[in-house]
Short mmCIF file of C-alpha atoms in Angstrom, two decimals:
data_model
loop_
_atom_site.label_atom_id
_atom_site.label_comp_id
_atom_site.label_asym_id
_atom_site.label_seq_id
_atom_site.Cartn_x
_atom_site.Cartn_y
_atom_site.Cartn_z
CA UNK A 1 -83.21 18.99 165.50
CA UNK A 2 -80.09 21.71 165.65
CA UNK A 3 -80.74 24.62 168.46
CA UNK A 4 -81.87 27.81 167.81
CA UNK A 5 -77.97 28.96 168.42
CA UNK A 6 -76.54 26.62 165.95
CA UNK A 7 -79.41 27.51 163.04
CA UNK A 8 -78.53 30.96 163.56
CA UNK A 9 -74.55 30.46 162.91
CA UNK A 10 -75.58 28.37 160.25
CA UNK A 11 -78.23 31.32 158.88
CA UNK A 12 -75.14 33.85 159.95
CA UNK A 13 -72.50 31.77 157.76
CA UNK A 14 -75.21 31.67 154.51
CA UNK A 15 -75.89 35.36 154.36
CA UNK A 16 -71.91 36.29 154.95
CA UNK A 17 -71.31 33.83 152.04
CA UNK A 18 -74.23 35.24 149.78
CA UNK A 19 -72.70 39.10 150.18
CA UNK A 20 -69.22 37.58 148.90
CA UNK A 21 -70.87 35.27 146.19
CA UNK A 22 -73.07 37.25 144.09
CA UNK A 23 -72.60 41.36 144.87
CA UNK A 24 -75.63 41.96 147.09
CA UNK A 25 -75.61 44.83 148.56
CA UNK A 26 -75.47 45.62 152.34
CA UNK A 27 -79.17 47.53 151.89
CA UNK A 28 -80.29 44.88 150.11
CA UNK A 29 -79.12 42.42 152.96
CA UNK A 30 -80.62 44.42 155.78
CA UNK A 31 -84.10 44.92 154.41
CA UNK A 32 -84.26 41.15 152.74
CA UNK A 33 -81.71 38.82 154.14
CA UNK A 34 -81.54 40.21 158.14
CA UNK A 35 -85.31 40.15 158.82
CA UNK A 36 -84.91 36.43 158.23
CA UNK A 37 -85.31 34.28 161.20
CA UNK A 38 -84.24 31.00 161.14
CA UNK A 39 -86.69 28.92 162.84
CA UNK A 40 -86.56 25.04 162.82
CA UNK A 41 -84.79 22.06 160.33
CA UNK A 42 -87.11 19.60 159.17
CA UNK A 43 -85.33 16.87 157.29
CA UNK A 44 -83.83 18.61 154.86
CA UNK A 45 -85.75 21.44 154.91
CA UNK A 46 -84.54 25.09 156.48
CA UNK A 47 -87.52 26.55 157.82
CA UNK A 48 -87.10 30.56 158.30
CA UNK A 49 -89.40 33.11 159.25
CA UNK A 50 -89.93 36.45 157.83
CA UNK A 51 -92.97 39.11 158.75
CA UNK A 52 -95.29 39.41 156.05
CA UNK A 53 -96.39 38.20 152.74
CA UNK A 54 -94.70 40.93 150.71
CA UNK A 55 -91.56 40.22 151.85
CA UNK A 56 -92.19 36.26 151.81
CA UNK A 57 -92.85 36.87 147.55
CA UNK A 58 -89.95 38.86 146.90
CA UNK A 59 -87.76 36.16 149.10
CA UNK A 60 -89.38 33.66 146.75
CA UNK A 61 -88.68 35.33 143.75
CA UNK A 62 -84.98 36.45 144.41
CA UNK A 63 -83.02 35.27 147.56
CA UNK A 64 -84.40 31.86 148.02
CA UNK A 65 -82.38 30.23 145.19
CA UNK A 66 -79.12 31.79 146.91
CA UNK A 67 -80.06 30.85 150.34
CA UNK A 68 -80.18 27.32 148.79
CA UNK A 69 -77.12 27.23 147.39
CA UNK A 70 -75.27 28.48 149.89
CA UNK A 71 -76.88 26.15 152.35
CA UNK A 72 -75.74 22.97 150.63
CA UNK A 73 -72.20 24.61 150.44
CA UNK A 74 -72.39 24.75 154.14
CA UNK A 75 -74.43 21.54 155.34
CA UNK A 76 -73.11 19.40 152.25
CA UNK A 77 -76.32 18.16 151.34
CA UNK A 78 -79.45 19.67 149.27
CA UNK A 79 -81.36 21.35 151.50
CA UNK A 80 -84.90 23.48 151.13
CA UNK A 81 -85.35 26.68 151.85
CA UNK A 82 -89.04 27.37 153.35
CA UNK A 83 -90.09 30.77 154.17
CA UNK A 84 -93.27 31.27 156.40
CA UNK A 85 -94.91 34.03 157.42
CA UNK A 86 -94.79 35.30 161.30
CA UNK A 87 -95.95 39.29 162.47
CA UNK A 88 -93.20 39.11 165.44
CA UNK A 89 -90.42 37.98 163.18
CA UNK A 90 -87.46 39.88 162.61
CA UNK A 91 -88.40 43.17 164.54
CA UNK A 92 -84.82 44.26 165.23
CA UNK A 93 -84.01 44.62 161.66
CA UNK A 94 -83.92 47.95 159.94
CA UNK A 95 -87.33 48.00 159.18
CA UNK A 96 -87.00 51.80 159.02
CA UNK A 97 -85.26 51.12 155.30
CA UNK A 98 -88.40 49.69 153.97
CA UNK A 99 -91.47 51.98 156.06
CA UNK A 100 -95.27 51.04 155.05
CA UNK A 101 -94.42 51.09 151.40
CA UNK A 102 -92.19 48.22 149.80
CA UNK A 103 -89.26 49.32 148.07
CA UNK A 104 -89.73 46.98 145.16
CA UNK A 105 -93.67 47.83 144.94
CA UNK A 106 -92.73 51.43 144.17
CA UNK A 107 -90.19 50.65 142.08
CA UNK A 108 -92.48 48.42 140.24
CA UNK A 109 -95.41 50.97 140.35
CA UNK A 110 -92.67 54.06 138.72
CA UNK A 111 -91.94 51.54 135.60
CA UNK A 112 -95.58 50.05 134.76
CA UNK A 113 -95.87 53.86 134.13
CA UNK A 114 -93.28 54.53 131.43
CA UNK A 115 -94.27 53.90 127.79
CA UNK A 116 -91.66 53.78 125.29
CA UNK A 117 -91.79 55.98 122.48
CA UNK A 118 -89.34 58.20 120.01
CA UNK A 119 -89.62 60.95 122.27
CA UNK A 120 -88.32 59.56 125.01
CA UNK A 121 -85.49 57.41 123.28
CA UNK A 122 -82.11 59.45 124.01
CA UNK A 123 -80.75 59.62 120.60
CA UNK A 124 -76.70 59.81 119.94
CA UNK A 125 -74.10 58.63 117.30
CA UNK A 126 -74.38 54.90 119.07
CA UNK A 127 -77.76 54.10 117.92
CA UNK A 128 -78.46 57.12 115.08
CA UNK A 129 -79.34 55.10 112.34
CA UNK A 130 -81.39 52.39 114.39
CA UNK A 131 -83.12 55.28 115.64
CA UNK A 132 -84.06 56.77 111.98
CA UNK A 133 -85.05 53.78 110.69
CA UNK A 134 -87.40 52.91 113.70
CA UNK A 135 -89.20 55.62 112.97
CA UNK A 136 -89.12 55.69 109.23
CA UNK A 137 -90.82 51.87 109.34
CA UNK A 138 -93.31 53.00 111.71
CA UNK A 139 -94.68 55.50 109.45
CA UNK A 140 -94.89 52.59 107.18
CA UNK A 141 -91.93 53.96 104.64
CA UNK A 142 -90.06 50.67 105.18
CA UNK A 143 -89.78 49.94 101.01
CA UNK A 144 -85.81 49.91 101.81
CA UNK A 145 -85.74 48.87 105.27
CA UNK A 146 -87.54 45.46 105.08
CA UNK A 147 -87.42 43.92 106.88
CA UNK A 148 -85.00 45.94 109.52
CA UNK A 149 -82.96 44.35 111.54
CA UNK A 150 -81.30 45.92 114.93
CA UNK A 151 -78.84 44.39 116.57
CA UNK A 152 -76.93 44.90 119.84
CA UNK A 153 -75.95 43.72 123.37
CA UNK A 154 -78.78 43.49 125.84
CA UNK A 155 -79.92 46.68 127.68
CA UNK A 156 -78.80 49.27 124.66
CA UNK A 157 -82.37 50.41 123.77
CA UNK A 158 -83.73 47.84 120.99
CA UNK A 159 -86.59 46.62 122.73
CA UNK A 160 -87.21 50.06 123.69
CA UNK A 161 -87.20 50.79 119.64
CA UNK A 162 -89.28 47.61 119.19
CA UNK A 163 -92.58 49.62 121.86
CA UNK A 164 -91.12 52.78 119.99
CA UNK A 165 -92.59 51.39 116.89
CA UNK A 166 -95.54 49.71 118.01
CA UNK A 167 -96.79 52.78 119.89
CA UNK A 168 -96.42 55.29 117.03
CA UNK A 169 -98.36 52.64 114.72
CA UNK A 170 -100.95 52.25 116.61
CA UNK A 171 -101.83 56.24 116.95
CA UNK A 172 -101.14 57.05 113.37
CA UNK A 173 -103.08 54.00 112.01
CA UNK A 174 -105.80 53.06 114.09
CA UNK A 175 -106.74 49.43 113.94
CA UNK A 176 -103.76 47.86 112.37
CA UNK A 177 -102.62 44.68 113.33
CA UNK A 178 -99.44 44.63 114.95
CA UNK A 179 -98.13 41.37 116.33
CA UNK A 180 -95.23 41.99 118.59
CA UNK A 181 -93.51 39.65 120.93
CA UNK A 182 -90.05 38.03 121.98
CA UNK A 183 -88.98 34.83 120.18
CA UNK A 184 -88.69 32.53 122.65
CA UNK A 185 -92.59 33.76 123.27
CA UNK A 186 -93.04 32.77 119.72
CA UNK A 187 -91.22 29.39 120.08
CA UNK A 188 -93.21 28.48 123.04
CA UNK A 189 -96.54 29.49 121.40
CA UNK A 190 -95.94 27.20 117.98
CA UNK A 191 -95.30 24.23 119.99
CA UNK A 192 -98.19 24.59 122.22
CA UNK A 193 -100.15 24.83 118.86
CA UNK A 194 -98.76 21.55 118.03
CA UNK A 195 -99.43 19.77 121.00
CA UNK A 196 -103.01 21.36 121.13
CA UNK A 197 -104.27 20.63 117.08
CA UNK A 198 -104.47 24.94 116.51
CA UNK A 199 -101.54 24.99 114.16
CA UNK A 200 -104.20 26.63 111.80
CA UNK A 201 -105.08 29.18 114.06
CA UNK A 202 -101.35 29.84 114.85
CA UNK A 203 -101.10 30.34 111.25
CA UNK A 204 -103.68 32.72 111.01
CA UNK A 205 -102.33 35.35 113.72
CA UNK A 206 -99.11 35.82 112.12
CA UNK A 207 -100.21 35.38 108.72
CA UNK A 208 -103.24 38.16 108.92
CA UNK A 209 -99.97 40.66 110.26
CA UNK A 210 -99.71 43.91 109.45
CA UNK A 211 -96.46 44.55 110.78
CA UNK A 212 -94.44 41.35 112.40
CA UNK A 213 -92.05 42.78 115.74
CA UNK A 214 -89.72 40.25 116.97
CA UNK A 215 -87.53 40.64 119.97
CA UNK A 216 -84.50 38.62 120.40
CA UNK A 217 -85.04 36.63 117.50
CA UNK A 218 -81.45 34.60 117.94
CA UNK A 219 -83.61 32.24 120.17
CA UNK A 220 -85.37 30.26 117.36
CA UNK A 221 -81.56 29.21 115.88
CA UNK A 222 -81.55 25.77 116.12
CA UNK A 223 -85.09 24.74 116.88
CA UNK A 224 -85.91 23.12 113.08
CA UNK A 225 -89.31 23.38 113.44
CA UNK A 226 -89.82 26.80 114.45
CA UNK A 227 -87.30 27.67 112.10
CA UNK A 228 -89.46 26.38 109.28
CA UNK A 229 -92.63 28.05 110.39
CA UNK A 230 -91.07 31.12 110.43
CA UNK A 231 -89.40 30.82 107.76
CA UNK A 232 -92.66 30.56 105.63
CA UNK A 233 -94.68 33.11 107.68
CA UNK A 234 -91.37 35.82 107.06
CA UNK A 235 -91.66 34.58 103.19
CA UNK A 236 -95.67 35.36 102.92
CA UNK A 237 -95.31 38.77 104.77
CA UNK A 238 -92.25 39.90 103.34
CA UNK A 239 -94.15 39.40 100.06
CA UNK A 240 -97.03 41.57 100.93
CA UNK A 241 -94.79 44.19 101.91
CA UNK A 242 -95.92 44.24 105.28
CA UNK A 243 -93.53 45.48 108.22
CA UNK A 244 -91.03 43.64 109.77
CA UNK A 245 -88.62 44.41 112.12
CA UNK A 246 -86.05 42.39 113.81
CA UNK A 247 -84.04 42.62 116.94
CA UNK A 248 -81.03 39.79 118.27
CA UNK A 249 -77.82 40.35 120.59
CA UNK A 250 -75.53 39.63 117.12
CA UNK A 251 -75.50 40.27 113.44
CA UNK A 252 -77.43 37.85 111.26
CA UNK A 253 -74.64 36.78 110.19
CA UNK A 254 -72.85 35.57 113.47
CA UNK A 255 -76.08 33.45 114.36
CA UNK A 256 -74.22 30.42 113.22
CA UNK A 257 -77.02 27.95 114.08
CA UNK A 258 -79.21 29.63 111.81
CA UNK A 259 -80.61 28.37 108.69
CA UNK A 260 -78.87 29.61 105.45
CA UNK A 261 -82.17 30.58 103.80
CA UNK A 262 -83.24 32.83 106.84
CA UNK A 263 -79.96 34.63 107.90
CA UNK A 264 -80.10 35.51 103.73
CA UNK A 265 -83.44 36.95 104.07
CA UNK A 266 -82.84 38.82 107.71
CA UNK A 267 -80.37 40.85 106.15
CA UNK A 268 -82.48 41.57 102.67
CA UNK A 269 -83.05 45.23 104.11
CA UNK A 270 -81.32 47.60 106.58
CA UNK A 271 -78.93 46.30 109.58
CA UNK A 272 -78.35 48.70 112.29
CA UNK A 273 -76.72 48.28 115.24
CA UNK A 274 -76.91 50.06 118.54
CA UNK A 275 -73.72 50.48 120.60
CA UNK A 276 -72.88 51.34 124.66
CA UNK A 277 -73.79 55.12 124.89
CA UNK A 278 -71.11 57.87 124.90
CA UNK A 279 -70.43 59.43 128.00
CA UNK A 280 -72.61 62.66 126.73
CA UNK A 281 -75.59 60.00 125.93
CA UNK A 282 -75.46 58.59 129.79
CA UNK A 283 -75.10 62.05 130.97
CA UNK A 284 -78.79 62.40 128.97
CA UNK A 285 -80.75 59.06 129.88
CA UNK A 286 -79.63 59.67 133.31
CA UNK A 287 -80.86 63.16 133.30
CA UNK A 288 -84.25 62.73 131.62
CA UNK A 289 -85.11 59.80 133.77
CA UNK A 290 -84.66 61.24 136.50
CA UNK A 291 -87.12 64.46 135.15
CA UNK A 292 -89.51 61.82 133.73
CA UNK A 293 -90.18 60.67 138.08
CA UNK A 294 -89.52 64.53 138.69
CA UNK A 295 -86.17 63.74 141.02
CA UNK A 296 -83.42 65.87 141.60
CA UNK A 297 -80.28 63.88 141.73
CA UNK A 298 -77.42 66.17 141.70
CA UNK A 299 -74.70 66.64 139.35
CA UNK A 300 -71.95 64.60 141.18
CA UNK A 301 -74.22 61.67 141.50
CA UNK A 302 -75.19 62.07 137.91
CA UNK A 303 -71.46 61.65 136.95
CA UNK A 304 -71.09 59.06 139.38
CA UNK A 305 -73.62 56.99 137.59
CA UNK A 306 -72.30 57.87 133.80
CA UNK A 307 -69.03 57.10 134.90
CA UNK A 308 -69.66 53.86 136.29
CA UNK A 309 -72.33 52.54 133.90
CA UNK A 310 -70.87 52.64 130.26
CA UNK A 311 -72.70 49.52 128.69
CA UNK A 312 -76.29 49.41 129.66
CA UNK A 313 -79.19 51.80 129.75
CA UNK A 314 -80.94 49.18 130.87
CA UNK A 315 -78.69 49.32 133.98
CA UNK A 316 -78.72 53.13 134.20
CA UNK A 317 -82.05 53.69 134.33
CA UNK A 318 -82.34 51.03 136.92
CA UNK A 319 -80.35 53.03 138.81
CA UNK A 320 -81.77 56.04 139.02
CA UNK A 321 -85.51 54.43 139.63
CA UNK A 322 -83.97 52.60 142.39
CA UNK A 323 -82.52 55.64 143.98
CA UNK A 324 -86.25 57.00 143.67
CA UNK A 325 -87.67 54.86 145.27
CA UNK A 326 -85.40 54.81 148.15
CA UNK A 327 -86.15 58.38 148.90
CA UNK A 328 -89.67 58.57 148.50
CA UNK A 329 -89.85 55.20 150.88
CA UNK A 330 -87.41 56.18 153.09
CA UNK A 331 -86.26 59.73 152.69
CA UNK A 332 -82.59 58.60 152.09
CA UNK A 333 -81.50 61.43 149.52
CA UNK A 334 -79.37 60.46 146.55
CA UNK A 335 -75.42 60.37 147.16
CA UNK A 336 -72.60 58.80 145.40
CA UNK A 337 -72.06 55.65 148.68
CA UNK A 338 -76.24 55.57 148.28
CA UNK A 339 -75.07 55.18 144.28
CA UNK A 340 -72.38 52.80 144.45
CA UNK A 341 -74.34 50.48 146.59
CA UNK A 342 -77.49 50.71 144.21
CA UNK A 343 -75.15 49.96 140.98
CA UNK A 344 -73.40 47.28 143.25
CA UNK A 345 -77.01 45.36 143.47
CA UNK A 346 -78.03 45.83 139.56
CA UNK A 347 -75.05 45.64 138.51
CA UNK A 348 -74.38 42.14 139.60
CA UNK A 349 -74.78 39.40 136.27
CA UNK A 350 -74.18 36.15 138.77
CA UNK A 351 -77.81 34.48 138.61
CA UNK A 352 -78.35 31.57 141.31
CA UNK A 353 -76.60 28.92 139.47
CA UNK A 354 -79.65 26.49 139.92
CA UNK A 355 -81.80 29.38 137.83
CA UNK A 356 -78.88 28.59 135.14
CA UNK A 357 -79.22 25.01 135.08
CA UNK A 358 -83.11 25.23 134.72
CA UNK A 359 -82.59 27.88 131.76
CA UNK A 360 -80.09 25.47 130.02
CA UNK A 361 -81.79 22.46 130.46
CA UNK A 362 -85.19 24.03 129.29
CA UNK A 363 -83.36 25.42 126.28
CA UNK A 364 -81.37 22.38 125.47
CA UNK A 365 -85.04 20.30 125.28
CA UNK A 366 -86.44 23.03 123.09
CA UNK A 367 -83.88 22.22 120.37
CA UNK A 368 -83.86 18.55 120.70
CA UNK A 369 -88.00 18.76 121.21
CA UNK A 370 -87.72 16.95 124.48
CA UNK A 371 -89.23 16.99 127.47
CA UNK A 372 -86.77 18.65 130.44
CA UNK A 373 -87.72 15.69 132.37
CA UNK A 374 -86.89 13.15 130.34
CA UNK A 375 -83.22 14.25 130.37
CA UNK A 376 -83.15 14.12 133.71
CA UNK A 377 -84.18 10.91 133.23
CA UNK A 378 -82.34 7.21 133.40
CA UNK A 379 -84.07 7.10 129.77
CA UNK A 380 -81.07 6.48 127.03
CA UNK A 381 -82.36 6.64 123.64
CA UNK A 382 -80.39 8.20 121.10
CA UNK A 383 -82.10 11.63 120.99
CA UNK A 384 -81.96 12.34 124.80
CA UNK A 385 -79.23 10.65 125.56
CA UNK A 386 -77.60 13.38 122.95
CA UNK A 387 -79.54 16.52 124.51
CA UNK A 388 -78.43 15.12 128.23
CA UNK A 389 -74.86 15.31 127.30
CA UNK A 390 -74.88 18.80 125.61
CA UNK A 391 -76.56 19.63 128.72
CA UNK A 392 -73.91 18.53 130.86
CA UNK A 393 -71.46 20.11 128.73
CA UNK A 394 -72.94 23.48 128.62
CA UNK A 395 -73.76 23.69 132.42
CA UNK A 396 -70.23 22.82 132.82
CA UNK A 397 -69.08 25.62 130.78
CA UNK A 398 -71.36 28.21 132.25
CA UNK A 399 -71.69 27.65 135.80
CA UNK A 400 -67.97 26.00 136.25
CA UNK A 401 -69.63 24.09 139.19
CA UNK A 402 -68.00 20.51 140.05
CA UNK A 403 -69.02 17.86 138.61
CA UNK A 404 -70.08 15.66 141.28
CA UNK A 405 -72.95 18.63 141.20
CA UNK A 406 -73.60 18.11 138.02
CA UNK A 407 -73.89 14.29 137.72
CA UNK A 408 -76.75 15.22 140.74
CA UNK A 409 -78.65 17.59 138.33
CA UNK A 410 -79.87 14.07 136.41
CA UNK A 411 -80.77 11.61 138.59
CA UNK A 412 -77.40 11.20 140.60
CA UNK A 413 -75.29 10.26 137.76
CA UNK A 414 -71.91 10.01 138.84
CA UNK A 415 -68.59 11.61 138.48
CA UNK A 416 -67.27 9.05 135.27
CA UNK A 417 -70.52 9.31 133.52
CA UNK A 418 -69.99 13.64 133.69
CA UNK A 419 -66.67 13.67 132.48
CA UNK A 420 -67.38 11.50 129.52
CA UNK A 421 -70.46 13.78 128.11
CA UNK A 422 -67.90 16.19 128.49
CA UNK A 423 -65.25 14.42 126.58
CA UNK A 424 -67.70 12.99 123.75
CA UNK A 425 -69.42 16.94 123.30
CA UNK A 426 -66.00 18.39 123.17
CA UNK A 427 -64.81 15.94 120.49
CA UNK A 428 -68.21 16.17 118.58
CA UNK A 429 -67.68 19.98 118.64
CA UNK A 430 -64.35 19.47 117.01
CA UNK A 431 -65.75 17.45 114.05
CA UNK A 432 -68.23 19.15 112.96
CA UNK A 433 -68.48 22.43 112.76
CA UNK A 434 -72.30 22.75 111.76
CA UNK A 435 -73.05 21.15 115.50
CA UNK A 436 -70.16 23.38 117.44
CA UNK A 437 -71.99 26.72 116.09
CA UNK A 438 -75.28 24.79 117.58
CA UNK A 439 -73.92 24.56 120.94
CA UNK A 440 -72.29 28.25 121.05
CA UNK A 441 -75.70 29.69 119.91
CA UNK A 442 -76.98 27.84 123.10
CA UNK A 443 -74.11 29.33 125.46
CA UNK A 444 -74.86 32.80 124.14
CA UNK A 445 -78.61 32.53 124.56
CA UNK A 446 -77.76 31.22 128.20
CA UNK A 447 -75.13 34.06 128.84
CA UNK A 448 -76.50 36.59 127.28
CA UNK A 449 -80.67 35.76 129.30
CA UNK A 450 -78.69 35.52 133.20
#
């Protein structure tokens, strides 16, 4: 067992190397990673304390996968992160940043209380016409808009459209059915109904529709089944005329994995696309926001953040809650080094690459109707022996991490065995096209979900 002096260094070295590696911020590090105490190695398992269960979850949730990581940088070997829960640990941190009230609770409790509607969607020339059309279709004048179809880079307001909708249905006609819900949601639903015998009643809920709201719907390219069953569910409510509305991070047309016979009928009625916000737009999400939790931010802050964030309202309105709640929890009143630290933390795209590898291997079985495990698997049939090597390929191309790493993502395979999915993927992409666009699709969903 290593002394208490050595874990620490070790514990020192991971949290120096988690700052440099993905962004976080030196708040975030004294409120989450500093009231860590490393306690004990068991095997290969890095024991650390922390002192309560709030903080314990929110480890969990977000820095465990890091601590990981960076732990078998150091050590050279997997090794565990466990957190436990002790009332005297890690009393000489600043546990004046956090108070009685959780930063991430109130940040939390601030959004569950938002409800997105028209009124408070910030309307400029980047998303104008997605905007009129929103509302036109939820007034149920959607003759020339069906089905409508908004597309646009994550964080630009569709989903937000997408509630927009819903919301104003639902109060001006009381009782209709509205069936709204991502696509991967509606993936994961169909083949549950297959597994379970309830195809009919899967049937049935989408079929009985009123108006059909489908978020992110690039995610069903290249999963033929799901693909087929929406295909005919689009085809029986387009021809009643109900509503349908459509969002993805691309044009119909640049969903290359996509049947021919659905990207056709997706772009039947309106397209509209929603772009970054002007400078005049951020000015005004940052500005209502910040009226809608009745905090005063200042005008050089409010620059600051428009300035900085040009590409996501998702982003910028993470921002400002997050400055919030760090004044009502701790009194620290909103300034541009409080700002740049806050966009430092959202800001930051780099997911814990093991998060990643779960997200493409999950994907990956979806298309190939797999189980994740078997691909992890020394099973080599055809069909997983196929989705294990576009696995390998894509982590490779994401993550970039060695492949001696990879190979030990599936059962230890080694480095020969890596380098040759590699090879025969890269070549298959080369030959046929229909397969390359398959494979992109699957990087984009990937890239486009860290």
């Amino acid at each position: 067992m290593e002394s208490m002096t050595s874990l620490s260094d070790i514990y020192k070295c991971v949290v120096d190397n988690c700052i440099k590696e993905y962004g976080i911020s030196n708040t975030a590090r004294n409120i989450w990673l500093d009231s860590l105490e490393p306690v004990k190695m068991e095997g290969s398992t890095f024991i650390l304390a922390t002192d309560n269960e709030f903080k314990s979850d929110t480890l969990n949730a977000i820095y465990v996968p890091y601590i990981e990581e960076q732990l078998k940088v150091i050590l050279g070997v997997p090794i565990k992160a466990e957190i436990v829960v002790d009332s005297n640990a890690g009393k000489n941190s600043v546990e004046q940043l956090i108070n009685t009230e959780p930063i991430n609770d109130t940040i939390n409790s601030m959004n569950n209380t938002v409800t997105y509607t028209f009124d408070n969607f910030i309307v400029g020339p980047s998303n104008n016409l997605a905007f009129v059309a929103a509302k036109a279709v939820a007034k149920k004048q959607h003759e020339k808009f069906n089905p409508l179809f908004i597309y646009g880079d994550s964080g630009l307001g569709k989903t937000h459209l997408l509630s927009a909708i819903q919301y104003d249905m639902q109060q001006s006609f009381p009782g209709i059915n509205i069936v709204y819900m991502p696509a991967e949601s509606f993936t994961n639903e169909f083949l549950h109904s297959i597994s379970t015998n309830t195809v009919e009643e899967f049937d049935k809920k989408y079929r009985s529709a009123d108006a059909l709201l489908i978020d992110d719907i690039q995610f069903i390219a290249g999963k033929e089944q799901t693909e087929e069953k929406f295909f005919h569910i689009f085809n029986e409510l387009y021809n009643q005329n109900k509503v349908i509305v459509l969002t993805s991070d691309r044009p119909a047309k640049e969903i290359k994995s996509i049947s021919d016979r659905l990207r056709t009928r997706f772009s039947k009625g309106l397209i509209a696309d929603v772009k970054p916000p002007e400078y005049e737009t951020r000015l005004a999400i940052i500005q209502q926001k910040a009226e809608l939790l009745n905090f005063n931010i200042g005008e050089d802050v409010t620059d600051y953040i428009a300035t900085k964030l040009k590409s996501n309202i998702r982003q910028i309105e993470g921002v400002v809650t997050k400055l919030n709640a760090l004044y009502m929890v701790s009194q620290m009143k909103p300034s541009i080094t409080i700002a740049q630290n806050v966009i430092k933390e959202i800001v930051t795209d780099h997911q814990p690459i093991p998060v990643t590898i779960e997200k493409v291997i999950n994907e990956v079985s979806k298309i190939y109707n797999i189980d994740p495990d078997e691909m992890r698997s020394q099973r080599r049939t055809a069909n997983i022996s196929q989705a294990r090597k576009v696995a390998i390929y894509i982590i490779q191309e994401v993550t970039g991490i060695p492949y001696e790493q990879i190979g030990q993502e599936f059962n230890g395979r080694d480095h020969s065995t890596v380098v040759y999915a590699i090879k025969s993927i890269k070549a298959e992409m080369e030959r046929d096209g229909s397969f390359r666009s398959v494979v992109e699709d699957i990087i984009k969903n990937i890239k486009t979900n860290q």
